Short mmCIF file of C-alpha atoms and ligand atoms in Angstrom, two decimals:
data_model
loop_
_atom_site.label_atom_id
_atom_site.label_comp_id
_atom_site.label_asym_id
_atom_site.label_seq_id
_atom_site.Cartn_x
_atom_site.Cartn_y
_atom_site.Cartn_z
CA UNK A 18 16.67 -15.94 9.91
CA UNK A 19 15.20 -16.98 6.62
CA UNK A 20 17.32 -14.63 4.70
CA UNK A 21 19.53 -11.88 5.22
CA UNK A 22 19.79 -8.97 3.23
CA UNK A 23 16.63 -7.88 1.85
CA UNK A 24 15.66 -5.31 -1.00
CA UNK A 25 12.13 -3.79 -0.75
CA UNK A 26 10.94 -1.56 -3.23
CA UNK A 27 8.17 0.91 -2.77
CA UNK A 28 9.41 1.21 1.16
CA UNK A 29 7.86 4.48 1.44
CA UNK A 30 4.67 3.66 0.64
CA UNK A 31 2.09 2.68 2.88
CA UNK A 32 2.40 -1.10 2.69
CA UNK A 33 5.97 -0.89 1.94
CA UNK A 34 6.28 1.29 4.65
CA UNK A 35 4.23 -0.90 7.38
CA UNK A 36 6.29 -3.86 6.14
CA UNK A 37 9.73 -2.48 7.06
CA UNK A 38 9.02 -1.96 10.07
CA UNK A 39 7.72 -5.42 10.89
CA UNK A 40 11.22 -6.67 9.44
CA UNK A 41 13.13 -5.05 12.10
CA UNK A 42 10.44 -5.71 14.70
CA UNK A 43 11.24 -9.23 13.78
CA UNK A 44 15.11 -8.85 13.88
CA UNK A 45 15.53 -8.86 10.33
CA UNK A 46 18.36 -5.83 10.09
CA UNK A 47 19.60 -5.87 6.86
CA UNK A 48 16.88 -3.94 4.98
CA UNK A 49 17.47 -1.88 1.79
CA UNK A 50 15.07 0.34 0.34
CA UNK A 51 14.58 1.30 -3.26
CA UNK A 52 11.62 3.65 -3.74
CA UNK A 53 11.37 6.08 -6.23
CA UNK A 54 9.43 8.89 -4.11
CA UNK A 55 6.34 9.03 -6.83
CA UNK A 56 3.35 11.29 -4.67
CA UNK A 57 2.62 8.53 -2.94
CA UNK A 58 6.08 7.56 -1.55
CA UNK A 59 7.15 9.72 1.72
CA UNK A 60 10.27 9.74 3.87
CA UNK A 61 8.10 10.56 6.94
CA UNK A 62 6.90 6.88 6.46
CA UNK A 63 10.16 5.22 7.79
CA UNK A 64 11.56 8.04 9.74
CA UNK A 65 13.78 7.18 12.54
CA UNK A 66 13.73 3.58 11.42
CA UNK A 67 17.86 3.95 9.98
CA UNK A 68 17.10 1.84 6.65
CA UNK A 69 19.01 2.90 4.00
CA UNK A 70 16.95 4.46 1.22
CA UNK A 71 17.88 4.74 -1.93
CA UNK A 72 16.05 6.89 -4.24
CA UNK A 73 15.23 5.35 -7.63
CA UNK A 74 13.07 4.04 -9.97
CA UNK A 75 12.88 -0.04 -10.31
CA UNK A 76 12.75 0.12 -13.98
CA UNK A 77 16.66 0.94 -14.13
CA UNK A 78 18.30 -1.87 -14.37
CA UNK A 79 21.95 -1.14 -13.92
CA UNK A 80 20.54 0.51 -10.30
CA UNK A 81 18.59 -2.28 -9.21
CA UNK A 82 21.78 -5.16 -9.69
CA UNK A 83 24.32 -2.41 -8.26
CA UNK A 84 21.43 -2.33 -5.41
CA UNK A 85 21.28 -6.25 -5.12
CA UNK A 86 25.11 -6.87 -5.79
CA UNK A 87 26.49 -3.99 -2.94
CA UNK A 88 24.09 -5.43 -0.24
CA UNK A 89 24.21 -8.73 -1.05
CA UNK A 90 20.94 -9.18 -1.38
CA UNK A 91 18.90 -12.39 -1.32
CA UNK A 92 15.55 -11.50 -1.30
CA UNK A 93 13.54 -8.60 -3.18
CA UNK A 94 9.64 -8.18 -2.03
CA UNK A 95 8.70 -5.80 -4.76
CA UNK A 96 5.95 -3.64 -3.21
CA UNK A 97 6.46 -0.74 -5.61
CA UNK A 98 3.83 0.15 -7.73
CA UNK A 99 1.38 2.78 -8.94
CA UNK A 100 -1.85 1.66 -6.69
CA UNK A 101 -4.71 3.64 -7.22
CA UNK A 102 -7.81 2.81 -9.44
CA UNK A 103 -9.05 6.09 -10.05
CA UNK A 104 -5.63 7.87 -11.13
CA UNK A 105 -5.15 4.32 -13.87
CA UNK A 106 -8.43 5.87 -15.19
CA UNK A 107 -7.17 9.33 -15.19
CA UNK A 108 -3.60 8.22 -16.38
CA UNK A 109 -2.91 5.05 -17.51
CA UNK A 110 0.56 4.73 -19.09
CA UNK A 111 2.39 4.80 -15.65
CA UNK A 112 1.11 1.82 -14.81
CA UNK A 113 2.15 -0.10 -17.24
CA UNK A 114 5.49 1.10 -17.23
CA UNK A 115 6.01 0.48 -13.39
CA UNK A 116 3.87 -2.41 -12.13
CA UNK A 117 4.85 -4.27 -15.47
CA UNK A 118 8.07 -2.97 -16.90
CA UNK A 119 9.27 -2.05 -13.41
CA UNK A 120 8.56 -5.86 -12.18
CA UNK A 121 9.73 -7.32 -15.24
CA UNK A 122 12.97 -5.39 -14.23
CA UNK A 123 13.65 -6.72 -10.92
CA UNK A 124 12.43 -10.14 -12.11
CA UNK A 125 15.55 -10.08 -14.67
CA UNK A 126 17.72 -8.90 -12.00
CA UNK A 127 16.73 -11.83 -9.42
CA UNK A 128 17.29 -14.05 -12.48
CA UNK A 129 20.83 -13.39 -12.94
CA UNK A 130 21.44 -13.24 -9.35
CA UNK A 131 19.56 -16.55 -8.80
CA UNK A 132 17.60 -15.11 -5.23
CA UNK A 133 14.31 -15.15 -3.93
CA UNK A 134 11.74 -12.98 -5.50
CA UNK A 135 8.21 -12.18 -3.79
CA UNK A 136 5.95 -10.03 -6.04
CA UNK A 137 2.76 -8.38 -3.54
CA UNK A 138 -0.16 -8.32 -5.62
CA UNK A 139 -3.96 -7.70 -5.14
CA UNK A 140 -7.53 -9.50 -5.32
CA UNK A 141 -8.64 -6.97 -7.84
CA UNK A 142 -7.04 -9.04 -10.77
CA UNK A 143 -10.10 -11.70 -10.11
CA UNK A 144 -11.99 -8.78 -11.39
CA UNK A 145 -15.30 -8.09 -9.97
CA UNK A 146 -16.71 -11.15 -7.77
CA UNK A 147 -20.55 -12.52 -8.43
CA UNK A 148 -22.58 -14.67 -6.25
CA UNK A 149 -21.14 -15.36 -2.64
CA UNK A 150 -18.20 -16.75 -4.09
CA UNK A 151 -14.59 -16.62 -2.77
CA UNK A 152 -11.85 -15.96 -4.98
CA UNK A 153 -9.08 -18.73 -4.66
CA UNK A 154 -5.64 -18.37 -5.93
CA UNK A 155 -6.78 -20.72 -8.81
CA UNK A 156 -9.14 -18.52 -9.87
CA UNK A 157 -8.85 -17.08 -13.52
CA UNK A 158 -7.57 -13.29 -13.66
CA UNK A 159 -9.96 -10.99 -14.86
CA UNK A 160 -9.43 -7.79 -14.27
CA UNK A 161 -11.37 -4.57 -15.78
CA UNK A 162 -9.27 -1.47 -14.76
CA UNK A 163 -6.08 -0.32 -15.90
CA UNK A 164 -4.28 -0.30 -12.75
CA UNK A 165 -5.83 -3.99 -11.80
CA UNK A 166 -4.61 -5.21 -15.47
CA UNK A 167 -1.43 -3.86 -15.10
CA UNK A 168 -0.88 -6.24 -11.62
CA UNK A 169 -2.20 -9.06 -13.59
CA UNK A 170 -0.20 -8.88 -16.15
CA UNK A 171 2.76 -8.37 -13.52
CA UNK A 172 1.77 -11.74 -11.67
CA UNK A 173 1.85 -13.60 -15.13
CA UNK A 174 5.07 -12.46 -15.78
CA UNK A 175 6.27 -13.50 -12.57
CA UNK A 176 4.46 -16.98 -12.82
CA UNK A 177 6.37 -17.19 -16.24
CA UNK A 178 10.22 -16.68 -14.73
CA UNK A 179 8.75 -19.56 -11.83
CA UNK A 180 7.85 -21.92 -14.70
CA UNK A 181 10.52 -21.04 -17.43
CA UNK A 182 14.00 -20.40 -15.29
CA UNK A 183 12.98 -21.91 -12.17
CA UNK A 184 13.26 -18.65 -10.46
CA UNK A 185 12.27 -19.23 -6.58
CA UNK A 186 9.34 -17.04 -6.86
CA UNK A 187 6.13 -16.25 -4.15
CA UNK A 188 3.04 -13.98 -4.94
CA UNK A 189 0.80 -12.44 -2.44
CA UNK A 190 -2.57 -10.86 -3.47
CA UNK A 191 -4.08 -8.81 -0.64
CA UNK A 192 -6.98 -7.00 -0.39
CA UNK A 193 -8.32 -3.38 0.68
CA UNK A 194 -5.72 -2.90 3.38
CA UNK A 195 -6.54 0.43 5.94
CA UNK A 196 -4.35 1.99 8.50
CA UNK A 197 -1.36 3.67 9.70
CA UNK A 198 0.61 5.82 6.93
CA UNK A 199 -1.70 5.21 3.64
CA UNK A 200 -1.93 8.10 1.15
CA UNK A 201 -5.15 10.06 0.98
CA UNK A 202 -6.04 9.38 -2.77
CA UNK A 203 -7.59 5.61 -1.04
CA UNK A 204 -11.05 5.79 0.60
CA UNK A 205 -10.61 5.61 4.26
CA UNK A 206 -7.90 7.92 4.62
CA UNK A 207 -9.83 10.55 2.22
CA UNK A 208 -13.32 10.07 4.10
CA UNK A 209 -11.89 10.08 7.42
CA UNK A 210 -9.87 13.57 6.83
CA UNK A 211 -13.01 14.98 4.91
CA UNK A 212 -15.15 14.62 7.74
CA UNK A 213 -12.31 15.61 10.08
CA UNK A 214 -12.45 19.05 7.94
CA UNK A 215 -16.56 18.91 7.53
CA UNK A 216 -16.22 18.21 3.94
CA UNK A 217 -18.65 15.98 2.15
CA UNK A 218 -17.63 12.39 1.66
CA UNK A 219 -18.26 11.50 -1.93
CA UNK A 220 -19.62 7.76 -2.29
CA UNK A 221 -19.02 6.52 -5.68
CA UNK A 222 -23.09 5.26 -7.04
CA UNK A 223 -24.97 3.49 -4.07
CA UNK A 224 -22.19 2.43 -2.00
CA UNK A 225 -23.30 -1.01 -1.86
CA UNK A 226 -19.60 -2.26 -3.49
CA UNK A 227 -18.02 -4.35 -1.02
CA UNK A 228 -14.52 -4.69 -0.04
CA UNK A 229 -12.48 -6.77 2.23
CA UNK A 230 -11.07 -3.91 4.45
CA UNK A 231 -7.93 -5.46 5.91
CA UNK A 232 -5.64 -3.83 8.42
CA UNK A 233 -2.46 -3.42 7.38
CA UNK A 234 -0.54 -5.28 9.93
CA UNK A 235 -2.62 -8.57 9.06
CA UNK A 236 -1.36 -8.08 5.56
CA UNK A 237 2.32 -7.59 6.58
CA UNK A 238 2.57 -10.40 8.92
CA UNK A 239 1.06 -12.44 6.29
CA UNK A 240 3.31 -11.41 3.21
CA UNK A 241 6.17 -12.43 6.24
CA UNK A 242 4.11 -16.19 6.86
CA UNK A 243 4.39 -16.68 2.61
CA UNK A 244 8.17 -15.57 3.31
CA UNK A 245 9.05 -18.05 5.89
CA UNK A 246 7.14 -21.16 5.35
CA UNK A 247 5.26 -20.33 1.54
CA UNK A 248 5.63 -22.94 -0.57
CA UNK A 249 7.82 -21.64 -3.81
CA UNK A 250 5.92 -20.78 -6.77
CA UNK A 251 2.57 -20.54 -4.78
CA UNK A 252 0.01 -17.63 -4.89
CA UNK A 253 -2.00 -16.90 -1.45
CA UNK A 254 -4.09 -14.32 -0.82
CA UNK A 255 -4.21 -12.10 2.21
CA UNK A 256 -7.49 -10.39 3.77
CA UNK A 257 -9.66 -10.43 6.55
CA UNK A 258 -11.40 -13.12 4.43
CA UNK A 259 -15.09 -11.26 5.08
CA UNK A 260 -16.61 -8.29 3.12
CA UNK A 261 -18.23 -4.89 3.91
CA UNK A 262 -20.74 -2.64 2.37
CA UNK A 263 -18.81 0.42 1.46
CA UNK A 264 -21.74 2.28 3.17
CA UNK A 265 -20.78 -0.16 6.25
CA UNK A 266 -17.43 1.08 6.15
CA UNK A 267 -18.65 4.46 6.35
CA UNK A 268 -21.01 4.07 9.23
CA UNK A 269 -18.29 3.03 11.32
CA UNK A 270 -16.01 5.72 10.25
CA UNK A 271 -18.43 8.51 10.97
CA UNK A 272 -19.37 6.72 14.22
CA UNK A 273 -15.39 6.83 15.14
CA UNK A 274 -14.83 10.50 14.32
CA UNK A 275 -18.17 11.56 15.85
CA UNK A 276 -19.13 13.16 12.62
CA UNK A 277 -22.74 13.16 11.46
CA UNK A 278 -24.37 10.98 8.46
CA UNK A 279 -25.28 14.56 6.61
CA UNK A 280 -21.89 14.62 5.20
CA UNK A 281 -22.48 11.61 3.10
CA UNK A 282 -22.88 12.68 -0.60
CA UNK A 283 -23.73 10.08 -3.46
CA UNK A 284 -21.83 10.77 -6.33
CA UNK A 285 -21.37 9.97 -9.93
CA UNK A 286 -20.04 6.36 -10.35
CA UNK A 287 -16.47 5.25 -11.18
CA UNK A 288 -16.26 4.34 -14.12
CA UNK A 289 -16.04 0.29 -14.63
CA UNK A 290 -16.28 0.15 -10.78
CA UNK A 291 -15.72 -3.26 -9.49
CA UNK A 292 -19.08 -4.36 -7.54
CA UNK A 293 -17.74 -7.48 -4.81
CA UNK A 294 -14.23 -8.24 -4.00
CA UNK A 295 -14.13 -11.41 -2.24
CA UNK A 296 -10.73 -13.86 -1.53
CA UNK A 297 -10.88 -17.29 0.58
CA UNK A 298 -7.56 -17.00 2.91
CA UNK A 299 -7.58 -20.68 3.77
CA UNK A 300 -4.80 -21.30 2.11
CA UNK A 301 -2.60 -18.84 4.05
CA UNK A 302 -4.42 -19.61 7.18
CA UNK A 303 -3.11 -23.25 6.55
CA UNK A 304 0.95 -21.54 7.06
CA UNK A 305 -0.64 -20.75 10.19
CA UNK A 306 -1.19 -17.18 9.92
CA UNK A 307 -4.51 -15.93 11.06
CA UNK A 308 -6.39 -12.46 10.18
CA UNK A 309 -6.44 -10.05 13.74
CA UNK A 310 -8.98 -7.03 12.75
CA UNK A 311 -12.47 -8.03 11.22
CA UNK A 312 -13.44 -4.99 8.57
CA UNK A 313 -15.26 -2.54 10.65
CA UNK A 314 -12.44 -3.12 13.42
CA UNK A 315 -9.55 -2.29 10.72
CA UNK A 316 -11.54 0.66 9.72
CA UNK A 317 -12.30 1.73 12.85
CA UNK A 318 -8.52 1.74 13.87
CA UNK A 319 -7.46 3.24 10.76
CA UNK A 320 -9.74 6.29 11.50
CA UNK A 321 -8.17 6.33 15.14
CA UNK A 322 -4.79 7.21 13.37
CA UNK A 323 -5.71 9.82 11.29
CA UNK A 324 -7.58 11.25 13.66
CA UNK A 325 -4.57 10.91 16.31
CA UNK A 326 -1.84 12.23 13.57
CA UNK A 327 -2.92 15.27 12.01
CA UNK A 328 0.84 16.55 11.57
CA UNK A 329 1.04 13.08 9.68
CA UNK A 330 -1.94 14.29 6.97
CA UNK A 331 -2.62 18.14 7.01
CA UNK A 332 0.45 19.25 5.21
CA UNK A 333 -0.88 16.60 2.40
CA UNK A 334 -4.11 17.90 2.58
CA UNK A 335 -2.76 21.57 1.62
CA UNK A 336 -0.12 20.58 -0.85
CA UNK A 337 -0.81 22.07 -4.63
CA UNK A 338 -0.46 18.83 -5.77
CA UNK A 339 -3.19 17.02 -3.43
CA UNK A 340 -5.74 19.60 -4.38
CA UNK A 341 -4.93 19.68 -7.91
CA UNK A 342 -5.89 16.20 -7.90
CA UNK A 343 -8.97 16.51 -5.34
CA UNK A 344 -10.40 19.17 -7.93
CA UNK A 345 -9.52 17.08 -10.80
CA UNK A 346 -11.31 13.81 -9.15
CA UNK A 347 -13.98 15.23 -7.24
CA UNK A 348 -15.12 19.27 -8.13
CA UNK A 349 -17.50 18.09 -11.07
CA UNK A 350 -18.99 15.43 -8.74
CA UNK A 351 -19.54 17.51 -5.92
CA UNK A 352 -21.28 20.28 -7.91
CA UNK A 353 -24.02 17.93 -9.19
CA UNK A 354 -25.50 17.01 -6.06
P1 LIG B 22 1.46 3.28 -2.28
O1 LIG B 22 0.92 3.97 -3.49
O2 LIG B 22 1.17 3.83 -0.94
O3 LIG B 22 3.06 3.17 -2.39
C1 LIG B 22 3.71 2.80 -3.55
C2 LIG B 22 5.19 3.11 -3.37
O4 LIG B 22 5.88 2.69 -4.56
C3 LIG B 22 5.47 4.59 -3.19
O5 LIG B 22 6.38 4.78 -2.13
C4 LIG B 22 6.08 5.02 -4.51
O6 LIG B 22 6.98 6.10 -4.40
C5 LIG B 22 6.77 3.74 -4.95
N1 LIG B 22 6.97 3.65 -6.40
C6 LIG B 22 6.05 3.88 -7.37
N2 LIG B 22 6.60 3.70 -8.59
C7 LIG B 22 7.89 3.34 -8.38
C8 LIG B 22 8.96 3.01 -9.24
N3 LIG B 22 8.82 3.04 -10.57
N4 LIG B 22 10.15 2.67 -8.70
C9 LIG B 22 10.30 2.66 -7.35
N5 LIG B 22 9.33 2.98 -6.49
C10 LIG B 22 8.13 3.31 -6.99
O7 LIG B 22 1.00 1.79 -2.43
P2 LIG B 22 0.56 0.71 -1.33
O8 LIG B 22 -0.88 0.91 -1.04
O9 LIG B 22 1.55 0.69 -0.22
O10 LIG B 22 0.69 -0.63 -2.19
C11 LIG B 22 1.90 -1.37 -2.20
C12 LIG B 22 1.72 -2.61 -3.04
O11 LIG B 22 0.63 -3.37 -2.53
C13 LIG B 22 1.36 -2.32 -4.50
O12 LIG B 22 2.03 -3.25 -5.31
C14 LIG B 22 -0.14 -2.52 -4.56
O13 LIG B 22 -0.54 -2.91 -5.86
C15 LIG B 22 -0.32 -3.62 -3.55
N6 LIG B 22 -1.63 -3.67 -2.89
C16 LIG B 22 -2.16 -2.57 -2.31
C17 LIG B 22 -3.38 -2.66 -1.63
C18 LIG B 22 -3.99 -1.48 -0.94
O14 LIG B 22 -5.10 -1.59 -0.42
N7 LIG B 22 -3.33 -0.34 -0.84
C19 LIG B 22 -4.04 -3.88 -1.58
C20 LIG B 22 -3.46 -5.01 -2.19
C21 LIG B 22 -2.25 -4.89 -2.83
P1 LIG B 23 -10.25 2.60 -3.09
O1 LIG B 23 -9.74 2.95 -1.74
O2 LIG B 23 -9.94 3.51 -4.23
O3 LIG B 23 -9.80 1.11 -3.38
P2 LIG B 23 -10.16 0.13 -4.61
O4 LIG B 23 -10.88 0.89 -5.65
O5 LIG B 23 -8.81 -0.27 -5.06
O6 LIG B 23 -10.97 -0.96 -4.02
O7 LIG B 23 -11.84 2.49 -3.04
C1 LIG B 23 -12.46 1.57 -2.18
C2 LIG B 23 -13.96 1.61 -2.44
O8 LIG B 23 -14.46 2.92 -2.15
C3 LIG B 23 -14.30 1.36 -3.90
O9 LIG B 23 -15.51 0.62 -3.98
C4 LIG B 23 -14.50 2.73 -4.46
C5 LIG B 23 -15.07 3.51 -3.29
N1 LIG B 23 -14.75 4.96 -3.28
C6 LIG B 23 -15.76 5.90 -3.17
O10 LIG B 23 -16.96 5.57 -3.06
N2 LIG B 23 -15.43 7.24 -3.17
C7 LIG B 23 -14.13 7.65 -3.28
O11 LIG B 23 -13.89 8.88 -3.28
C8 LIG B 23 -13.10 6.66 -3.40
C9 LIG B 23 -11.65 7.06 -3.52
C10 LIG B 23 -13.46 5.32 -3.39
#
């Protein structure tokens, strides 16, 4: 075993969540999880897994060393973040104070404590992508949301502990990842359980934005590939390494549920919406690791859960909090067209 205690923060998120469970799938047994159970973070997510959980926020610092120090940790993959584009735009100051304060945080922590430290990122700090190119990890960051800005800056301050304390430090930057357990705020959990309830599926301008749509499990096992044999202080993204049409994306998600195209609904645009994202994976596929689920196929499955776990979704769906946030988000859209 590479290492072994490990701390992973944001657990019960999706990722987080889908991560955990490949650690003890691949005997790793010593798993702590810090997670501060924002919206986004549910207990359902790791239920009947027997990780300990411990509920807090990454930004306190005295928690996070009593965290590292009880367990003897030697490795922190800090998955916990605020994730999604559209709330940055609606609120921004959270994400500062969690995906950078919160990472500067643990990066202090794994300082003093001299272990490993693997921060997950995402290809939307290349900003949007022109042309047919493919971002490499090389690539300059230039990112145009909040929330995107927020991991750059994150990844930068990670980079700096590598460079200045010779902190033994990976980053992973993955792309649109679909499937099993993610909130309903992202777009194929919130299409696929609007059409499951005959709502319309708002499409942000054309729908002609493309996104790698990764399945979840390709991401996780290669986060776990940077883990074992990454090279320290190394960047690699993680994707299916091929792009979609979000209008592709829906085809095969209306084709899956057996819903018809007359739900589709073009709506007002996002603002600052990112066009292409676009990441070359050779570098990961070079540890060996190797995508499993082309886009439509990672879609596809992803709709295939949510259809086959409505206990997992409705109660979402109807929380005061969910709607609150579909009315905010999507009433004014919806009424225009
Ligand atoms: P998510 O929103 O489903 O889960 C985030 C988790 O972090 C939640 O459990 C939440 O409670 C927890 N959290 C939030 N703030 C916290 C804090 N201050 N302290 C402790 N816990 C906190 O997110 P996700 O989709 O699983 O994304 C996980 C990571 O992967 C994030 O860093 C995100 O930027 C990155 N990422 C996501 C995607 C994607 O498509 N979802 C793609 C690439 C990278
Ligand atoms: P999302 O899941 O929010 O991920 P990200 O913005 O981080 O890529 O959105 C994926 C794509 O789907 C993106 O191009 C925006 C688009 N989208 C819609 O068209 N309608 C929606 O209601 C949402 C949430 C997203």
């Amino acid at each position: 075993m590479a290492f072994s205690s490990i701390l992973v923060t944001g657990g019960c998120g999706f990722i987080g969540a889908n991560f955990v469970r490949l650690l003890l799938e691949r005997g790793y047994n010593n798993v702590v999880v810090l997670d501060k159970l924002t919206y986004a973070g549910r207990l359902e997510n790791l239920a009947g897994m027997g990780v300990p959980i411990v509920v807090g926020d990454i930004g306190n610092l005295e928690l996070v060393r009593h965290i590292v120090e009880m367990n003897g940790i030697d490795l922190i993959v800090n998955f916990a973040a605020e994730t999604h584009v559209d709330q940055s735009i609606l609120n921004p100051f959270v994400f500062t104070e969690t995906n950078v304060r919160g990472t500067h945080v643990l990066l202090e922590v794994a300082r003093e404590k001299k272990i490993r430290f693997h921060h997950i990122s995402t290809d939307e700090v290349y900003g949007t992508i022109e042309g047919d190119h493919h971002s490499l990890e090389t690539d300059i960051l230039a990112p145009r949301s909040p929330y995107s800005a927020s991991k750059a800056a994150a990844d930068l301050l990670v980079q700096s502990y590598f460079v200045t304390y010779g902190l033994q430090t990976t980053i992973t930057r993955g792309s649109n990842n679909v499937g099993a357990y993610q909130f309903l705020e992202k777009v194929v959990p919130l299409f696929a359980t609007n059409a499951m309830l005959d709502l319309p599926l708002p499409v942000y301008g054309d729908g002609l934005q493309m996104r790698d749509y990764t399945h979840v499990s390709d991401h996780c096992t290669g986060i776990l590939a940077v883990l074992e044999k990454g090279s320290i202080g190394e960047i690699y993204n993680v994707g299916a390494g091929q792009e979609i049409t979000n209008m592709a994306m829906l085809e095969v998600l209306l084709e899956t549920l057996n819903k018809p195209r007359s739900l589709i609904r073009h709506v007002t645009d996002r603002a600052g919406h990112d066009r292409r994202y676009s990441v070359s994976v050779k570098k990961l596929e070079a540890l060996g690791w190797k995508a499993q689920y082309a886009p439509k196929e990672a879609v596809a499955a992803a709709a295939k859960w949510y259809l086959e776990n409505p206990t997992y979704w409705q109660p979402v769906r109807e929380s005061s909090s969910f709607q609150a946030y579909y009315n905010r988000q999507y009433a004014k859209r919806l009424e225009t067209v």
